[in-house]
Structures are given as structure tokens and as C-alpha cells.
mmCIF file of C-alpha atoms in Angstrom:
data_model
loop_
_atom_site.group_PDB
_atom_site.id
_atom_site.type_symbol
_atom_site.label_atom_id
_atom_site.label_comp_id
_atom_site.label_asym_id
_atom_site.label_seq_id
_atom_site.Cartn_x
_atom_site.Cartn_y
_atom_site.Cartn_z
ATOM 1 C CA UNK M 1486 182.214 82.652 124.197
ATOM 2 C CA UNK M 1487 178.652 82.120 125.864
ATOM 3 C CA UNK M 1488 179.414 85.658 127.556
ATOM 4 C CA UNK M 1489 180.425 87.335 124.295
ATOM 5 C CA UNK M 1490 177.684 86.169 122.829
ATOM 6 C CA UNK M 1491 174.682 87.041 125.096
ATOM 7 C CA UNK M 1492 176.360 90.605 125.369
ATOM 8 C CA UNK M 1493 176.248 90.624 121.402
ATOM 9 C CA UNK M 1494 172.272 89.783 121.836
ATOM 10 C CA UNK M 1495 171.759 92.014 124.529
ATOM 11 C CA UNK M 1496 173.129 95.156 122.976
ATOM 12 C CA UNK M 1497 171.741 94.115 119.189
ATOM 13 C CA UNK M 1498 168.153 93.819 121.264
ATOM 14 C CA UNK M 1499 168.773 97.591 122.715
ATOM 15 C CA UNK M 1500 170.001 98.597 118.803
ATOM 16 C CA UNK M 1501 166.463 97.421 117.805
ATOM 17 C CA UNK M 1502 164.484 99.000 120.232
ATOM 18 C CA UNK M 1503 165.896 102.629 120.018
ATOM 19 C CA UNK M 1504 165.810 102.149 116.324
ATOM 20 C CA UNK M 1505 161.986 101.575 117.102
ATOM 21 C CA UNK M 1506 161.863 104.779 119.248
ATOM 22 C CA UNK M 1507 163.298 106.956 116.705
ATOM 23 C CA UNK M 1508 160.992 105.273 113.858
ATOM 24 C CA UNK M 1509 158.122 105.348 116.195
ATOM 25 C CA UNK M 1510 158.539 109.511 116.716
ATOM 26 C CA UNK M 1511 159.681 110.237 112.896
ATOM 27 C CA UNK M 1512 156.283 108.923 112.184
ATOM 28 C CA UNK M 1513 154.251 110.522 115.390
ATOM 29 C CA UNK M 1514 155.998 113.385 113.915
ATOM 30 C CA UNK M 1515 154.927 113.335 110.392
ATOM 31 C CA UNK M 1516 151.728 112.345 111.611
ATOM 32 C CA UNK M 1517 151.147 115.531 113.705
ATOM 33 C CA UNK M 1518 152.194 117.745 110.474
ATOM 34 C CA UNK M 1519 150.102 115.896 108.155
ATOM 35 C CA UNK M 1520 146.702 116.901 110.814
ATOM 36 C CA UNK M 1521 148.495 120.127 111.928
ATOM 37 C CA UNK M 1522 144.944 121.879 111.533
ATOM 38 C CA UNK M 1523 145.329 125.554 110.031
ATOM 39 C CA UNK M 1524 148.428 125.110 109.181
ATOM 40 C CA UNK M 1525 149.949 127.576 106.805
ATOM 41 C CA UNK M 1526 152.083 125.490 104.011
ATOM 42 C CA UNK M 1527 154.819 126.588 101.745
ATOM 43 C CA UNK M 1528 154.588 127.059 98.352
ATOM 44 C CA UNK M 1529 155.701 125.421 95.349
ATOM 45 C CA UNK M 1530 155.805 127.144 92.096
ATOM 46 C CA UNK M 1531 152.372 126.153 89.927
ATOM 47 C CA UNK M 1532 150.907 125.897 86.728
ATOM 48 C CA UNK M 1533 147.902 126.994 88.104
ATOM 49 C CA UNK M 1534 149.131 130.169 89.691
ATOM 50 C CA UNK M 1535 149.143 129.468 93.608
ATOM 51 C CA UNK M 1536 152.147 129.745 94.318
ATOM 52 C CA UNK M 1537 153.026 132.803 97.324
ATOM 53 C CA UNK M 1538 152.725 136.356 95.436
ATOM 54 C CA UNK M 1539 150.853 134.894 92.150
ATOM 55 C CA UNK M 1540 147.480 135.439 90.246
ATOM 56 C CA UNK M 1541 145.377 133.561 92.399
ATOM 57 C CA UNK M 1542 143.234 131.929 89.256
ATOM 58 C CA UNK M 1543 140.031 133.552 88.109
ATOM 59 C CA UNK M 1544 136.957 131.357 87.818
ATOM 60 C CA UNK M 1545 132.825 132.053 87.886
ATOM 61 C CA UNK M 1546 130.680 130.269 90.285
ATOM 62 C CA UNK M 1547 126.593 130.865 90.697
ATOM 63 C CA UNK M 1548 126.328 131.198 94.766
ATOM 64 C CA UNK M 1549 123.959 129.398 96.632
ATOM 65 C CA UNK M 1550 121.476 132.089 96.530
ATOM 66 C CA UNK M 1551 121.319 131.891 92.673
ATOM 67 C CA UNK M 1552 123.996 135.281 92.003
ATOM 68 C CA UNK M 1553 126.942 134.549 89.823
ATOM 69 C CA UNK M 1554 130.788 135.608 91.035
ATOM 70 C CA UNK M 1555 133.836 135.873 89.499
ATOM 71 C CA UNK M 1556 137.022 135.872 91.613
ATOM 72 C CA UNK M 1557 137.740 139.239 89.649
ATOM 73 C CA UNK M 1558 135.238 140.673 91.147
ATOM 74 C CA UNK M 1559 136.781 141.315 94.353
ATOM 75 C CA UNK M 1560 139.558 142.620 93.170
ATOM 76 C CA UNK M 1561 140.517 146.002 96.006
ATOM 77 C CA UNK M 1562 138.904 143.423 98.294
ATOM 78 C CA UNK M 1563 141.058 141.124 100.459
ATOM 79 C CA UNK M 1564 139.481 137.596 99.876
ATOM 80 C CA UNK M 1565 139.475 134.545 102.074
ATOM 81 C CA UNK M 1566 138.787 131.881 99.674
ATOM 82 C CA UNK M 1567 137.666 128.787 102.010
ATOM 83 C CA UNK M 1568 137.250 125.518 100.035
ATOM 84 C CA UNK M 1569 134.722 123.237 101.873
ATOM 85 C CA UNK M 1570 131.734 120.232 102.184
ATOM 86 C CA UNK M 1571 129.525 119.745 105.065
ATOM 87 C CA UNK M 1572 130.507 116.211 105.750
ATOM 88 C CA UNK M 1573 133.838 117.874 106.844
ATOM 89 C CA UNK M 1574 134.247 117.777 110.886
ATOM 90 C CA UNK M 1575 137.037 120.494 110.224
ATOM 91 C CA UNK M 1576 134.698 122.467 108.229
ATOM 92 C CA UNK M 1577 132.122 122.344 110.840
ATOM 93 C CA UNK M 1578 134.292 123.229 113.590
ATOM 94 C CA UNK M 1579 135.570 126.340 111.624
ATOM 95 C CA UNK M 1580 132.284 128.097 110.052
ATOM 96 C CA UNK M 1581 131.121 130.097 113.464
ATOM 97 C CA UNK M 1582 134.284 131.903 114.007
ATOM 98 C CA UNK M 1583 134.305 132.482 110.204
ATOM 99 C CA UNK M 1584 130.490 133.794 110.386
ATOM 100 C CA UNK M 1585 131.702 135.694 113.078
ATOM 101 C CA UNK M 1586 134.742 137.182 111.844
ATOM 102 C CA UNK M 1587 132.348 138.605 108.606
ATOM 103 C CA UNK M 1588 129.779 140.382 110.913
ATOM 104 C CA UNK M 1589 132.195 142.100 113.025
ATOM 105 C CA UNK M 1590 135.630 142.397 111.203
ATOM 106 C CA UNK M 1591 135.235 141.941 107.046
ATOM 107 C CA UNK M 1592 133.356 144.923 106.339
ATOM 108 C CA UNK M 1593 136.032 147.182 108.650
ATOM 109 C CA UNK M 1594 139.001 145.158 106.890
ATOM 110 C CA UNK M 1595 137.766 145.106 103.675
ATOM 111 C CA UNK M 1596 137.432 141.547 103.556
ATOM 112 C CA UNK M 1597 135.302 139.405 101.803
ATOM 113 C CA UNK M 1598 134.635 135.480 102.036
ATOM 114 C CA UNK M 1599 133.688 133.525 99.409
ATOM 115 C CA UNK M 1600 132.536 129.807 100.864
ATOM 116 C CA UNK M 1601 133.156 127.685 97.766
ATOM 117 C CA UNK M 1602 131.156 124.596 98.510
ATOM 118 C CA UNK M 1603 132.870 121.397 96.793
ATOM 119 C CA UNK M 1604 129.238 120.093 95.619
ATOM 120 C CA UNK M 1605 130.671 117.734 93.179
ATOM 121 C CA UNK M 1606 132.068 115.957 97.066
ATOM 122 C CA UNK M 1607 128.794 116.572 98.819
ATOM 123 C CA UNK M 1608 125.921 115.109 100.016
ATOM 124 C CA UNK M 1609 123.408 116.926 97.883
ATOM 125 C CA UNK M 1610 121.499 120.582 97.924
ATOM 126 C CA UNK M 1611 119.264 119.393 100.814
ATOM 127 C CA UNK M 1612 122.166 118.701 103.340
ATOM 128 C CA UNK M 1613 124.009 122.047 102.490
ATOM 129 C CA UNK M 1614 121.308 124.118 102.704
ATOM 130 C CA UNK M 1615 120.495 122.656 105.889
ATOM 131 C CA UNK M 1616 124.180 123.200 107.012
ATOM 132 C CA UNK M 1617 123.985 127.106 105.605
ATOM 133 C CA UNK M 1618 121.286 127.301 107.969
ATOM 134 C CA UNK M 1619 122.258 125.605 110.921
ATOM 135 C CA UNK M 1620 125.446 127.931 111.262
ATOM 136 C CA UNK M 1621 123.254 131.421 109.777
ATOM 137 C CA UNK M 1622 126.484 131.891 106.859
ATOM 138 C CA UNK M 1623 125.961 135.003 105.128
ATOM 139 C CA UNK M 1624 129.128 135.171 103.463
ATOM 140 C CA UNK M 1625 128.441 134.047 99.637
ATOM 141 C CA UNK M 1626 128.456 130.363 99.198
ATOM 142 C CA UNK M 1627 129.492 130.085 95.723
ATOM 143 C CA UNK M 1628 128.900 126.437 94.636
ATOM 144 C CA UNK M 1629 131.314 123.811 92.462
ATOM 145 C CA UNK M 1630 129.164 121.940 91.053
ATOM 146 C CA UNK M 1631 131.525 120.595 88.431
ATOM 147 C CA UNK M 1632 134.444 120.227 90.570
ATOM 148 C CA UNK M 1633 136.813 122.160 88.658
ATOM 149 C CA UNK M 1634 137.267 124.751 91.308
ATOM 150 C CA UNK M 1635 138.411 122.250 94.036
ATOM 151 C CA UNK M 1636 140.750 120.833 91.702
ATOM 152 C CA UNK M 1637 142.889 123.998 90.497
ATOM 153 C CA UNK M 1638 142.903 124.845 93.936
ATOM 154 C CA UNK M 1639 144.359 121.437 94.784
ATOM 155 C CA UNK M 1640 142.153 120.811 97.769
ATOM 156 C CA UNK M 1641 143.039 117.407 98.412
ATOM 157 C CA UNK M 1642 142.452 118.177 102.135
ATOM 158 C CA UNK M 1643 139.759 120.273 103.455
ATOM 159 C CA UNK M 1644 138.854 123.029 104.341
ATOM 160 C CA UNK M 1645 141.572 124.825 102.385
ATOM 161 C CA UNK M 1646 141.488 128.430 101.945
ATOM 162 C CA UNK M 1647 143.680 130.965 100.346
ATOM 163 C CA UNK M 1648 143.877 134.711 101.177
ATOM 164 C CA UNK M 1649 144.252 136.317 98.316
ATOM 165 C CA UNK M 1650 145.093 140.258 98.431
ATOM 166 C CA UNK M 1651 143.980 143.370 97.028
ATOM 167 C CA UNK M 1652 145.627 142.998 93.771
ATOM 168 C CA UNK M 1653 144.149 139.539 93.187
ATOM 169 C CA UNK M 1654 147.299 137.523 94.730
ATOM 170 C CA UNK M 1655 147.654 134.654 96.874
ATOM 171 C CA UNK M 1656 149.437 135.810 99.961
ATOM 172 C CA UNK M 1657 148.675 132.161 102.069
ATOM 173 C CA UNK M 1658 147.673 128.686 101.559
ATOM 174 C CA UNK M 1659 145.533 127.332 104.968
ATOM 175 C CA UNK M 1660 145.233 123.457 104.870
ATOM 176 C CA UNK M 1661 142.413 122.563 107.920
ATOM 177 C CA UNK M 1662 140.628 124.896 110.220
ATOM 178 C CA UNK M 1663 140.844 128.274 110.861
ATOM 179 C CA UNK M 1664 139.830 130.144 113.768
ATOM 180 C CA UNK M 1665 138.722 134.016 114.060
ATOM 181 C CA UNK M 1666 142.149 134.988 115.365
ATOM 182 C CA UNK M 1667 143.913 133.095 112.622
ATOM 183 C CA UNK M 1668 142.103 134.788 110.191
ATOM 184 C CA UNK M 1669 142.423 138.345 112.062
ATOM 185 C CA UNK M 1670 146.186 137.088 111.709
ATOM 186 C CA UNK M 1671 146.505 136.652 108.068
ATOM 187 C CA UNK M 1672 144.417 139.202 107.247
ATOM 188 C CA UNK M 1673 146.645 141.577 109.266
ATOM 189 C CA UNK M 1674 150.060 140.567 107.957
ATOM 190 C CA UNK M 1675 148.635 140.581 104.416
ATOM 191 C CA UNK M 1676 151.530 141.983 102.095
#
């Protein structure tokens, strides 16, 4: 009985702790997709139009350097829409290879960036112009100053960014950093 019963602990006690493996890696594992950064993410139909292949939705911003832009606009113009605030680490770590990718690819690729700073989530004019500085953006910094922006775009996490095609589409949906070969990537493979 004494036998039969310590083996009854001894395998319950094993039970528990591969139970407490598996647990352990379902949630290192949904841990790693939650920070995945520049991760592309599927789609869900919307009410706001972001799902894959629709209307990406239209809205007018005044840009940091005082010139109003409509999404619209760019229309024959393959957009990367980044979503952003200079608090943001990720943001940080993701602006020089976009500065670089817009001197020496967006012209050639018909590309265009539009910055949209979430200034309703920042830290005030004097912090992002420093950070406009600091990293020389000359991509047009259009700025949300009443938050409505960030919230049709749903960006919950940042950076987001959307590329957005030709015809005024969302083609991709980019939760965290992107680098200049990510973007040369999406760009590329742009429907």
C-alpha cells in the first residue's frame, strides 16, 4: 500500500511538472508573438476599411511643417503609412532605415511615407521636433493632434504602419519595427 502510494505521488508530481513545461512554453510562445517586432498580422474584416485589399480610410492631417495632406492625395503613389510617438523605443530604433529607405529607394519606387505622429500620445511639440531633428526625417510628418487617426487605424501598439497601394488599398498591416529591407520587401511584393 505504502509502495502504491508513493508511486501514485511520484508520477502525479511528474504530471504536474510537464503540465508546467507545456504551460510555461504556450505562454513563452504567445509572449514571443505578442513582441514579434515587424510582424505582418492577418486581417480581419473592418468597419473602418483595413482589412487586406480595402480602402485604406481617407483622412486630412496639417504636417509638421505647417502643409495639409489628405491620404487621397497619394493616390498612384505607394504609401507607407507609419503610425508613431517619440517616447516609442521601437519607433526610435526604426526611423534611420526608414529615412534611409526615402533618400535612396522612395523616389525610384514611387513610394511615399507619411510619418503620422500620434501627438494626442506625445510628449509635446518641443520633444518631437527635437526627435525630427535628431534623426534628419524628411518624409512628411503629418501630425494627430486629435487622436482620431491613431484610433481608426487601431494602433494599439506602435509603430504600426500600413502599405497602402497605388489604388489607395491596404496591401499589409506592420505591428512594431520595420527595417529598410522589410520595407524594400513589402514594397516589392505589393499586389
Amino acid at each position: 500500500m505504502k509502495k502504491t502510494l508513493g508511486l501514485l505521488l511520484v508520477g502525479a508530481l511528474i504530471a504536474a511538472l510537464i503540465l508546467g513545461i507545456v504551460q510555461n512554453n504556450a505562454e513563452e510562445k504567445q509572449a514571443t508573438e505578442r513582441l514579434n517586432p515587424g510582424s505582418d498580422v492577418d486581417f480581419l474584416p473592418t468597419d473602418e476599411g483595413l482589412a487586406k485589399g480595402e480602402t485604406a480610410p481617407d483622412f486630412e492631417l496639417t504636417t509638421l511643417d505647417g502643409e495639409t495632406v489628405q491620404l487621397s492625395d497619394y493616390r498612384g503613389k505607394k504609401v507607407i503609412l507609419n503610425l508613431w510617438a517619440t517616447w516609442c523605443p521601437p519607433c526610435r530604433a526604426e526611423m534611420p532605415d526608414m529615412q534611409k529607405y526615402y533618400d535612396e529607394q522612395a523616389q525610384d519606387e514611387n513610394v511615399e511615407i507619411l510619418a503620422v505622429n500620434l501627438t494626442t500620445e506625445d510628449r509635446g511639440m518641443d520633444k518631437i521636433n527635437a526627435f525630427v531633428e535628431e534623426f534628419a526625417l524628411t518624409f512628411p510628418i503629418p501630425m494627430d493632434v486629435d487622436g482620431d487617426v491613431g484610433d481608426v487605424y487601431q494602433a494599439a501598439t506602435i509603430p504600426t504602419s500600413y502599405m497602402i497601394d497605388t489604388e489607395g488599398r491596404v496591401q499589409n498591416k506592420i505591428v512594431g519595427p520595420m527595417n529598410e529591407e522589410m520595407m524594400e520587401d513589402f514594397i516589392e511584393n505589393m499586389e
